[in-house]
Short mmCIF file of C-alpha atoms in Angstrom, two decimals:
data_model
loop_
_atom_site.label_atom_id
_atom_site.label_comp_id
_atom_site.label_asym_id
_atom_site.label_seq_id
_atom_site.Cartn_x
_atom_site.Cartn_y
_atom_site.Cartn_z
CA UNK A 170 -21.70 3.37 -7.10
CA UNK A 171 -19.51 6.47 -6.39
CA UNK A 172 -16.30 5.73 -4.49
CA UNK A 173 -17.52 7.51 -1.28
CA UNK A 174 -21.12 5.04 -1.27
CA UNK A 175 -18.40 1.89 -1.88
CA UNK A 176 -17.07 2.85 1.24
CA UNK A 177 -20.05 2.74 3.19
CA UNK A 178 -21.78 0.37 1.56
CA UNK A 179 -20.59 -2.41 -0.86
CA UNK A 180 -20.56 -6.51 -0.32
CA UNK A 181 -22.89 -6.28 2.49
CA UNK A 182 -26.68 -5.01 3.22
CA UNK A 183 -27.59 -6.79 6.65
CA UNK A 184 -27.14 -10.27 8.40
CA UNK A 185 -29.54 -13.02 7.05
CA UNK A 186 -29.57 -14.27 10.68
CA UNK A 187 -30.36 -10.89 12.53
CA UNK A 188 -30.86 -8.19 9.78
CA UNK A 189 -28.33 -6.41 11.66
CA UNK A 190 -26.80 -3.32 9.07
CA UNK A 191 -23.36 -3.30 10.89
CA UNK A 192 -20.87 -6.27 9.80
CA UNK A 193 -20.60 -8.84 12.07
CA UNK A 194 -17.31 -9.90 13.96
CA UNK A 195 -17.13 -13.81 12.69
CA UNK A 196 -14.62 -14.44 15.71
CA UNK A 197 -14.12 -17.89 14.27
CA UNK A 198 -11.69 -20.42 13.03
CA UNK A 199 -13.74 -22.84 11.51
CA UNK A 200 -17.37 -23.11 9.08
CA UNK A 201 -19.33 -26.08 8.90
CA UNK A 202 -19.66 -27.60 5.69
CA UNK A 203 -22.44 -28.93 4.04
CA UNK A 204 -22.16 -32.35 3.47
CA UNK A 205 -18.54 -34.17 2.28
CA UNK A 206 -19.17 -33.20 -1.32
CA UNK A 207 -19.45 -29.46 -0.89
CA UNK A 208 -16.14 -29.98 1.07
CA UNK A 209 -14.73 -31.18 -1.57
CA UNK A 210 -16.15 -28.65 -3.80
CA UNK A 211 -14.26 -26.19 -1.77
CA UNK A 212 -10.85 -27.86 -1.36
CA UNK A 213 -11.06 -28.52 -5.13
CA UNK A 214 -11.78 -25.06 -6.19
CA UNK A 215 -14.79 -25.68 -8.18
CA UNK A 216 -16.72 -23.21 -5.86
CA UNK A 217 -15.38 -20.57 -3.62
CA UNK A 218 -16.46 -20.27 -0.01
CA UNK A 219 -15.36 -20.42 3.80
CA UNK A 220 -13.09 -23.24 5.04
CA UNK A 221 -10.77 -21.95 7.82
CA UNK A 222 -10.38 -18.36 8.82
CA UNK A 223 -6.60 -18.42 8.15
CA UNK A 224 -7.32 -18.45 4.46
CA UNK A 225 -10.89 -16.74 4.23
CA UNK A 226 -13.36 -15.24 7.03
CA UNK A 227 -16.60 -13.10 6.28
CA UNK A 228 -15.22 -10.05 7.90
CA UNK A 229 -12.50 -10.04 6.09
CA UNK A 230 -14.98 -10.87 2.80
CA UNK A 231 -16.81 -7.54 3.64
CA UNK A 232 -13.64 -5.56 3.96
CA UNK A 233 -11.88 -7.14 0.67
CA UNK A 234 -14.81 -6.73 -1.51
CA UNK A 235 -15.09 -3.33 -0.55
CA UNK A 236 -11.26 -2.36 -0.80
CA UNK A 237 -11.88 -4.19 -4.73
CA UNK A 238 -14.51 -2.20 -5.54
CA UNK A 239 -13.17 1.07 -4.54
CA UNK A 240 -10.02 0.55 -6.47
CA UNK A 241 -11.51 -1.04 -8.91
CA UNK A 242 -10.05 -4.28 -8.91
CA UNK A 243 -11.39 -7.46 -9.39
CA UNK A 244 -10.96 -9.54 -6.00
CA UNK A 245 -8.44 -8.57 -3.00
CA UNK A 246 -6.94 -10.25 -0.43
CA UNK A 247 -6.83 -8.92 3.56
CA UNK A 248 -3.31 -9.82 5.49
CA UNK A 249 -1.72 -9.54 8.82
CA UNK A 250 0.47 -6.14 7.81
CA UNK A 251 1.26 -3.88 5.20
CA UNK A 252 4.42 -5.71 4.68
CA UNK A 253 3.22 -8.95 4.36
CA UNK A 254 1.13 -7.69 1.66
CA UNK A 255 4.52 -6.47 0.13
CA UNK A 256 5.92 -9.46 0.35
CA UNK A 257 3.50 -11.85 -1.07
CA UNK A 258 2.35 -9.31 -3.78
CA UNK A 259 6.34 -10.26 -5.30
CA UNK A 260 6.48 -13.58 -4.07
CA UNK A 261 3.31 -14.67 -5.25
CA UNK A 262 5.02 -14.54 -9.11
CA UNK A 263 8.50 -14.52 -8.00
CA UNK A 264 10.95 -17.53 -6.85
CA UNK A 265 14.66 -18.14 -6.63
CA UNK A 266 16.91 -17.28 -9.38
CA UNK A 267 14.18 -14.02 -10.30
CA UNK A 268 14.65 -10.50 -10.05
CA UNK A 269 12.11 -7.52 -9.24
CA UNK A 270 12.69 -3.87 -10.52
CA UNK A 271 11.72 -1.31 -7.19
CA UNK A 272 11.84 2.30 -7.50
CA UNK A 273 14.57 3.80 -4.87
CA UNK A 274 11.80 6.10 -3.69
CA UNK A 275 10.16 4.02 -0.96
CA UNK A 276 9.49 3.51 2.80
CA UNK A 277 12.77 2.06 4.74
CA UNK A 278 11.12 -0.81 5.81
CA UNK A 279 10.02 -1.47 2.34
CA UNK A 280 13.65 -1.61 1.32
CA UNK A 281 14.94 -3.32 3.84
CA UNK A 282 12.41 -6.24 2.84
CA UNK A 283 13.54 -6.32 -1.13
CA UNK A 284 16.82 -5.24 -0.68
CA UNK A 285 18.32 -7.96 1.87
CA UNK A 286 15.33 -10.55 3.06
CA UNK A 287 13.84 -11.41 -0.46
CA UNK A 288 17.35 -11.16 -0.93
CA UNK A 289 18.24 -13.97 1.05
CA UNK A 290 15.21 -15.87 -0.53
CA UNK A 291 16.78 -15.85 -3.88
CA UNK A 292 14.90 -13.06 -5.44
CA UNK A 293 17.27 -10.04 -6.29
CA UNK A 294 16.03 -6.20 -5.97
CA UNK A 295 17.31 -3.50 -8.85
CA UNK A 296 16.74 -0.54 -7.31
CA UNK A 297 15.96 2.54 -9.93
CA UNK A 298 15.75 6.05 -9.82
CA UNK A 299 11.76 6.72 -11.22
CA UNK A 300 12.55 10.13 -12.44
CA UNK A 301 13.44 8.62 -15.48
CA UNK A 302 10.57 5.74 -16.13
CA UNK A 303 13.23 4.41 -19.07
CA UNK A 304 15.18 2.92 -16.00
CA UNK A 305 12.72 0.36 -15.60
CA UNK A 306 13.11 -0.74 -19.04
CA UNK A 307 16.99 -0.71 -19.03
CA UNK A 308 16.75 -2.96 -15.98
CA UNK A 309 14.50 -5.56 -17.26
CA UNK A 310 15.42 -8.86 -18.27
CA UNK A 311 13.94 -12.02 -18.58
CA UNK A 312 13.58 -13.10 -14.75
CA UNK A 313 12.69 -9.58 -13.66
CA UNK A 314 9.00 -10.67 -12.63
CA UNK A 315 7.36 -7.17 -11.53
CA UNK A 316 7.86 -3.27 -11.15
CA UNK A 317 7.20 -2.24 -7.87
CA UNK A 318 6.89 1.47 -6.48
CA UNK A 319 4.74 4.08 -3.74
CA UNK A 320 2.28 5.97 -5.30
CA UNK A 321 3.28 9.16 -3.26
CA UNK A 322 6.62 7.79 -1.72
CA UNK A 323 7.30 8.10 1.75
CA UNK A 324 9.17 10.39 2.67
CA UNK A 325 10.47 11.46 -0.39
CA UNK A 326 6.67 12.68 -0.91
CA UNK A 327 7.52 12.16 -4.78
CA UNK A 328 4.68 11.39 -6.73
CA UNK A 329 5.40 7.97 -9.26
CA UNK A 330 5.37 7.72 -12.65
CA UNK A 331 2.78 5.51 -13.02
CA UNK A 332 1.55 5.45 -16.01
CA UNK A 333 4.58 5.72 -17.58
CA UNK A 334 5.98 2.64 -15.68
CA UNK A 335 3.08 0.62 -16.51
CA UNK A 336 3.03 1.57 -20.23
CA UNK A 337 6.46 0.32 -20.42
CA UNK A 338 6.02 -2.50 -18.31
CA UNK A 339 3.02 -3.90 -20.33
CA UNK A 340 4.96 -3.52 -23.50
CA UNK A 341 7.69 -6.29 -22.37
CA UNK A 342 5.23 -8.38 -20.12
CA UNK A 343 5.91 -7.20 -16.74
CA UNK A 344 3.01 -5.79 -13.97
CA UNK A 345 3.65 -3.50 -12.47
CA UNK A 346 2.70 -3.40 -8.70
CA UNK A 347 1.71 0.07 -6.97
CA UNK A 348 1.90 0.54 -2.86
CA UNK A 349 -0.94 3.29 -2.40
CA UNK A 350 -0.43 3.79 0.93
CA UNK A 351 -0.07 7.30 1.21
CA UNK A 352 -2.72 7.89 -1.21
CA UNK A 353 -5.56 6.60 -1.00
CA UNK A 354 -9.07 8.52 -2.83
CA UNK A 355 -6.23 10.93 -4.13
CA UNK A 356 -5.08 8.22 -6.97
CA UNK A 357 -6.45 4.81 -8.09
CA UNK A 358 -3.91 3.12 -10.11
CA UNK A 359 -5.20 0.69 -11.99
CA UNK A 360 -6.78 3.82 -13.80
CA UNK A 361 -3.16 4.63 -14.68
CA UNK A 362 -2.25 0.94 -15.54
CA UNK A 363 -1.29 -0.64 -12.85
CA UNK A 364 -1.78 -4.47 -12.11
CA UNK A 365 -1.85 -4.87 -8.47
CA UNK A 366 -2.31 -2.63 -5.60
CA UNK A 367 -1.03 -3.04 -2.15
CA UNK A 368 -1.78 -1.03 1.20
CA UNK A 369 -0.55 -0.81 4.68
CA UNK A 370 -4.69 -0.66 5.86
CA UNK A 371 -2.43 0.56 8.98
CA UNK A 372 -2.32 3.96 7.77
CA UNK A 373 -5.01 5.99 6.38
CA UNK A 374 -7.68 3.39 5.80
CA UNK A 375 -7.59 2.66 9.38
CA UNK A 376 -7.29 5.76 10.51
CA UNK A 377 -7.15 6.03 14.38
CA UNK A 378 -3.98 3.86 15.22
CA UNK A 379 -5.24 1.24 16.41
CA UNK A 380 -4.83 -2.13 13.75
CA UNK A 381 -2.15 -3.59 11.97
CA UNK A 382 -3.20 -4.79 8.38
CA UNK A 383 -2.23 -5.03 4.49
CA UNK A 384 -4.11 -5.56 1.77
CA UNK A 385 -3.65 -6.70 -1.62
CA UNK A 386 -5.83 -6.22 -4.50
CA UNK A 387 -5.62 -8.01 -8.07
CA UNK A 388 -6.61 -5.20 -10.95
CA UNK A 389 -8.16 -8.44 -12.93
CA UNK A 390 -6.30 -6.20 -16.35
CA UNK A 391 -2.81 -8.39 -17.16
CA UNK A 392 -2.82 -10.74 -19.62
CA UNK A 393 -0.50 -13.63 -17.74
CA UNK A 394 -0.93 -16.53 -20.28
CA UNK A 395 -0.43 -13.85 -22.69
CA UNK A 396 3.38 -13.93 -21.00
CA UNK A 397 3.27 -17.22 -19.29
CA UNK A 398 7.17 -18.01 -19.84
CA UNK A 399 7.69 -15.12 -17.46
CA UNK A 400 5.03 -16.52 -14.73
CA UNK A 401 5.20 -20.07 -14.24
CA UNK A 402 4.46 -20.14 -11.13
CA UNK A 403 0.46 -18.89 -12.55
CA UNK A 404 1.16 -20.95 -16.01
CA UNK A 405 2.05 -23.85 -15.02
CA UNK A 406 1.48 -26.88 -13.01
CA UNK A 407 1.70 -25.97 -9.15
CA UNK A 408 2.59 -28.80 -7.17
CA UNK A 409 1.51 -27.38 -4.02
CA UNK A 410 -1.63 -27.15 -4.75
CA UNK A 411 -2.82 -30.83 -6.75
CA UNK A 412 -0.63 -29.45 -10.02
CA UNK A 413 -3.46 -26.42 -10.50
CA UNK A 414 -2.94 -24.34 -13.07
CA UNK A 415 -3.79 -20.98 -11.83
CA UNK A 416 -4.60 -19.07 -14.61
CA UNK A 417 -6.76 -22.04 -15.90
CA UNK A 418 -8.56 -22.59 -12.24
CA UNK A 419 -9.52 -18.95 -12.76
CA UNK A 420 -11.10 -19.28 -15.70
CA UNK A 421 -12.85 -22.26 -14.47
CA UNK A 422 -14.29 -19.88 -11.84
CA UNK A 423 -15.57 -17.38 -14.72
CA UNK A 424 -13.20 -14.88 -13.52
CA UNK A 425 -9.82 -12.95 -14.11
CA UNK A 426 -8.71 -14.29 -10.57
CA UNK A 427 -5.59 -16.07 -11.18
CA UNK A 428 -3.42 -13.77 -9.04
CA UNK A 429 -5.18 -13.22 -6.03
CA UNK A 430 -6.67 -16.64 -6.47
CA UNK A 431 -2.90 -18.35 -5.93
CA UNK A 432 -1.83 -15.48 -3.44
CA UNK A 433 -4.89 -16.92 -1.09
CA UNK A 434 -5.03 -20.60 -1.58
CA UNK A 435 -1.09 -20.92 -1.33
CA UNK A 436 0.59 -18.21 -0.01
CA UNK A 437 -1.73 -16.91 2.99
CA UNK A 438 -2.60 -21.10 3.51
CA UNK A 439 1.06 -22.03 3.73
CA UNK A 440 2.71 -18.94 5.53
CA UNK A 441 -0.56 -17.65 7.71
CA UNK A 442 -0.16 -14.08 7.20
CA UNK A 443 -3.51 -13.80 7.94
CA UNK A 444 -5.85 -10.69 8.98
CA UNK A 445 -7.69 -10.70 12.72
CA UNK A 446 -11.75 -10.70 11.83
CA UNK A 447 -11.31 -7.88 14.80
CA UNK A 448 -9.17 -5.91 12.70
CA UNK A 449 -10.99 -6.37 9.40
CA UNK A 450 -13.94 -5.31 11.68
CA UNK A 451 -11.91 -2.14 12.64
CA UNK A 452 -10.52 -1.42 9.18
CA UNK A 453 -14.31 -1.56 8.00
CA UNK A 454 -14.92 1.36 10.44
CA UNK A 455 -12.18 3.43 8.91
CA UNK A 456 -13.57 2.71 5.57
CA UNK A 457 -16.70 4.29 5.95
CA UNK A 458 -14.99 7.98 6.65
CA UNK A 459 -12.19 8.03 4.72
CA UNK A 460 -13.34 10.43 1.72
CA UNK A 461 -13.95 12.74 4.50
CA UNK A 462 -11.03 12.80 6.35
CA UNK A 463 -8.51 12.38 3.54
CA UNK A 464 -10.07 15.75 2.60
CA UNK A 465 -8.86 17.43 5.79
CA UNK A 466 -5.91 15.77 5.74
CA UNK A 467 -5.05 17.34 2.35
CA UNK A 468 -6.25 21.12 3.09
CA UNK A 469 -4.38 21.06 6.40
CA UNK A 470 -1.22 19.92 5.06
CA UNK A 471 -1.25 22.36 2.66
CA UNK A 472 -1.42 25.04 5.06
CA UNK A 473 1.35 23.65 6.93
CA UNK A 474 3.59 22.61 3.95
CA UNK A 475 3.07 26.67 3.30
CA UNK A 476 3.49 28.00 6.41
CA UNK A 477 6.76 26.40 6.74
CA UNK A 478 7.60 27.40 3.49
CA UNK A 479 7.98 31.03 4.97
CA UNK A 480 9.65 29.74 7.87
CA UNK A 481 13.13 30.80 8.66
CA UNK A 482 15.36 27.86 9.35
CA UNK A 483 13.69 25.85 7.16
CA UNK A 484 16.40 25.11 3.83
CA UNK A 485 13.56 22.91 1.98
CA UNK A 486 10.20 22.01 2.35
CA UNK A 487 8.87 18.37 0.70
CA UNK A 488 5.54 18.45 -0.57
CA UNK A 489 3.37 17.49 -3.94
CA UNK A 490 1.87 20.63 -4.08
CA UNK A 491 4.65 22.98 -4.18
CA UNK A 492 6.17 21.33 -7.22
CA UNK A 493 7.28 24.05 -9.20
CA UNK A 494 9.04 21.85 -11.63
CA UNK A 495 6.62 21.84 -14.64
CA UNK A 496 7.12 18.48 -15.93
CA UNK A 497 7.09 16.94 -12.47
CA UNK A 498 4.38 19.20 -11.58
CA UNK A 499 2.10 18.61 -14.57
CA UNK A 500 2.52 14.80 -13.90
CA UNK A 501 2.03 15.35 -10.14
CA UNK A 502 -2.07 16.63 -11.26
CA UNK A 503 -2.46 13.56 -13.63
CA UNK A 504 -1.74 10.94 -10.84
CA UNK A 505 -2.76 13.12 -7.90
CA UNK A 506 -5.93 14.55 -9.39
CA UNK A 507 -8.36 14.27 -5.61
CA UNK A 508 -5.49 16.00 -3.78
CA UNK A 509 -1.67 16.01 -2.31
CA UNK A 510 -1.89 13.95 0.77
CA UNK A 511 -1.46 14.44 4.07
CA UNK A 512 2.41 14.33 4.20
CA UNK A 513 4.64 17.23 4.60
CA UNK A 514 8.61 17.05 5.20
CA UNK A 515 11.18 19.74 5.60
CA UNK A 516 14.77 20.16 6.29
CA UNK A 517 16.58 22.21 8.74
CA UNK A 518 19.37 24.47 8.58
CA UNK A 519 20.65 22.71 11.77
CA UNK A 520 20.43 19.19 10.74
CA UNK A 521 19.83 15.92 12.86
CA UNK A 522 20.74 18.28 16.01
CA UNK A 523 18.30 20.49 15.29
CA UNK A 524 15.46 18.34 14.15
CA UNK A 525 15.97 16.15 17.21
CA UNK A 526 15.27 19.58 19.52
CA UNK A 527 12.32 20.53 17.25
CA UNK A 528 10.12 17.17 17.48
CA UNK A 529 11.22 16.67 21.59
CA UNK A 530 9.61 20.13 21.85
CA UNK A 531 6.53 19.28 20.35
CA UNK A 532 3.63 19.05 22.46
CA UNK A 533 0.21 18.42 20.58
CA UNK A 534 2.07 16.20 17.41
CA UNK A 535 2.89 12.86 18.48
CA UNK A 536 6.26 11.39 18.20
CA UNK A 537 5.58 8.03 16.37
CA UNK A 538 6.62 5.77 13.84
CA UNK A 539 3.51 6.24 11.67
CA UNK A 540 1.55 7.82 9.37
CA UNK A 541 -2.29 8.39 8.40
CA UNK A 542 -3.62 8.63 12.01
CA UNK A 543 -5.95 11.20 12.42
CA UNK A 544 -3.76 12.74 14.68
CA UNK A 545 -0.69 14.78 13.79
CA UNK A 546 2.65 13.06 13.90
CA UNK A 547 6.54 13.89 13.19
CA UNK A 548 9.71 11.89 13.48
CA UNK A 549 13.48 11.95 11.89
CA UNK A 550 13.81 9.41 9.36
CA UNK A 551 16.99 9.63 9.08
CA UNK A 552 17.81 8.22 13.33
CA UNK A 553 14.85 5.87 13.20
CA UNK A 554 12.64 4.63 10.08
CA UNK A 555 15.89 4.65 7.68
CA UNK A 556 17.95 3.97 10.05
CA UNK A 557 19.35 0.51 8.71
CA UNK A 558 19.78 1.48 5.74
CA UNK A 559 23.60 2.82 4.28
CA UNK A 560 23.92 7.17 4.29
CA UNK A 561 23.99 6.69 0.71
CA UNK A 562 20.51 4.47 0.24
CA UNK A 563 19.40 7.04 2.95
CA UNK A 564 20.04 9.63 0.55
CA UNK A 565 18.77 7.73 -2.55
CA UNK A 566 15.39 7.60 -0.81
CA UNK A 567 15.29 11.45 0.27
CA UNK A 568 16.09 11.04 3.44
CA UNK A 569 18.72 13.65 4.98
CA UNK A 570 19.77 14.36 8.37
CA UNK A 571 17.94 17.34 9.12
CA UNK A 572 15.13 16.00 7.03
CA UNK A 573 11.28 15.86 9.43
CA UNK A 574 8.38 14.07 8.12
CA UNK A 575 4.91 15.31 9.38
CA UNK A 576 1.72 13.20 8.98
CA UNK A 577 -0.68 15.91 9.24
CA UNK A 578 -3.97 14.82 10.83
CA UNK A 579 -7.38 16.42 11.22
CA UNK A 580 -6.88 18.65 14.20
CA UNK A 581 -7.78 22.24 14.05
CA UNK A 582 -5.29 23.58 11.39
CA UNK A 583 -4.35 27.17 14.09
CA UNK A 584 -3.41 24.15 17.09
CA UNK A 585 -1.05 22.56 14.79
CA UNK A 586 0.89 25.50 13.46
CA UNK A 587 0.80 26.74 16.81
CA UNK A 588 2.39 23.69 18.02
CA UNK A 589 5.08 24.00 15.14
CA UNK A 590 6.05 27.55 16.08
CA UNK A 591 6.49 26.95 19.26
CA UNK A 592 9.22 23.56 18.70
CA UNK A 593 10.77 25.74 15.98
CA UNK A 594 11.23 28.67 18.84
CA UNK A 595 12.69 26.05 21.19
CA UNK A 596 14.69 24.36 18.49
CA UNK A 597 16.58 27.48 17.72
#
């Protein structure tokens, strides 16, 4: 099926019960098993089905079969927020004493997690610059265990090398791990080489503001025995788990699951970061209209990032489509080929004093620390979403003091630049 039909209608047809067509909430903890064999069955991994809704619920089944398909991936995993998916997309191949390679051009938050908590875990961040993909290579060493990097990184709004990254990384045995928040219809990595996808189902996929979620989703396409010195925690015995072998159970189950496989049955079982059946429910909903409003979201912030292009005041304006760097721009259109997003930033000649008066004097864009709702939104990185990190990892991720992020949403396009004008007029 075509991506938009996934959306609507893959991993479920009706309830065998009811022949209801919309999913059913499963508002449950626990599933009745068959008899004590099929329990073990279950427990054992020799077949895969419902135990306890901390580590599977059918909801969530509906939602992660269709967030698979539409990416392209083999199997996916729901959780309790995009950064729990972050997290346990590195920890689930990554222990003490290992080292991840993260591009500099990422979300604050994002940062903050590699750069100090995993840090206290025992798993060291390098942080790169992704303009040149070589620094990924020159970085690598035997314990680095994955690449990690944003698709269309917020709020830089620069668009990753992926390809590159993953060519690299699948020369010297290391998967490389893409956050497509920001982006989703508008790239699919795994088409680009990627191994694993993660998403803050928060933001666009969601849609309205209204769950927290995070999904990650296993590309089924790296060879892990093929490397298995560098991922023994998926070639080797696991103690947690009855000494599994993960890439072995996997094949047992006639599938390239090992990753995602591991990330549910000992991750999400041991640390609960699991997803509400309300909220898979609600993420399900956004699902179904996403082609159609990442659409608007793209044509109206291109209008904006252009109309504030012409803007007096305005020293630089951040956006995919105004690239007029050739090489960046020409690999902008190979990642980026359904479209530049809904994100627009922009500096002001005033700085942080000056963006402060601009997004108090909005009026129809909401002042919020999000994006992808269907409603406009602004803020100032630099005072809020960056805020703990150093001025100079502030600047490293393209965050300056006059710098405004918009997430443009799906209002009529002559409401929003009217509501731009007139905070620019009463920010000076």
């Amino acid at each position: 099926m075509h991506k938009n039909t996934i959306c609507l209608h893959h991993g479920y047809r009706a309830d065998p019960a009811t022949n209801s067509v919309a999913v059913p909430i499963y508002q449950t903890t626990s599933y009745q098993f068959d008899d004590t064999a099929q329990a073990a069955r279950l427990f054992g991994l020799e077949e895969l089905g419902n135990i306890y809704t901390r580590i599977m619920n059918p909801t969530c089944d509906v939602l992660e079969q269709r967030m698979a398909a539409f990416e392209g991936g083999v199997a996916a995993l729901a959780v309790a927020s995009g950064q729990a998916a972050s997290a346990m997309s590195v920890q689930n191949i990554a222990q003490a004493g290992d080292n991840i390679v993260v591009s500099t051009d990422i979300y604050g938050g994002t940062w903050n997690l590699f750069g100090n908590t995993l840090k206290t875990m025992g798993i060291e961040t390098r942080f790169v610059d992704p303009s040149d993909p070589e620094n990924f290579r020159r970085a690598t060493d035997d314990k680095t265990r994955a690449y990690y990097g944003e698709t269309l990184a917020n709020p830089k709004l620069r668009v990753f090398p992926i390809a590159e990254v993953a060519a690299i990384g699948r020369e010297l045995g290391v998967p490389l791990i893409m956050d497509n928040t920001a982006a989703p219809t508008l790239c699919h990595p795994f088409e680009h080489g990627a191994a694993v996808i993660v998403y803050s189902m928060t933001k666009y996929i969601g849609g309205h503001g209204t769950s927290i979620g995070g999904m990650i989703i296993d590309g089924g396409n790296f060879d892990w025995e093929n490397h298995a010195a560098r991922f023994p925690m998926l070639t080797q015995p696991d103690p947690s788990y009855h000494g599994a072998v993960w890439t072995k159970a996997a094949k047992g189950l006639g599938a390239p699951i090992a990753y995602i496989l591991k990330a549910r049955t000992t991750m999400l079982r041991d640390m609960g970061q699991a997803m509400s059946p309300f909220n898979a429910w609600m993420f399900i909903q956004g699902l179904e209209t996403l082609p159609l409003r990442m659409r608007e979201h793209c044509r109206n912030a291109e209008t904006v990032a252009k109309h504030l292009a012409a803007k007096p005041g305005v020293t630089k304006v951040i956006f995919p489509g105004l690239e007029d760097d050739a090489d960046i721009k020409k690999r902008n259109e190979a990642h980026m080929a359904g479209g530049w997003g809904g994100l627009v930033g922009f500096e002001m000649a005033g700085g942080a004093a000056q963006g402060a008066k601009f997004i108090d004097a909005l009026k129809l864009l909401y002042h919020v620390a999000n994006i992808g709702d269907v409603r406009s939104l602004a803020i100032h990185p630099w005072s809020t979403t960056h805020q703990q990190l150093s001025d100079e990892e502030k600047i490293a991720a393209g965050v300056t003091e006059g710098y405004v992020r918009l997430s443009v949403g799906i209002e009529h396009i002559d409401d929003i630049i009217a509501d731009l004008d007139q905070a620019f007029a009463a920010a000076g």
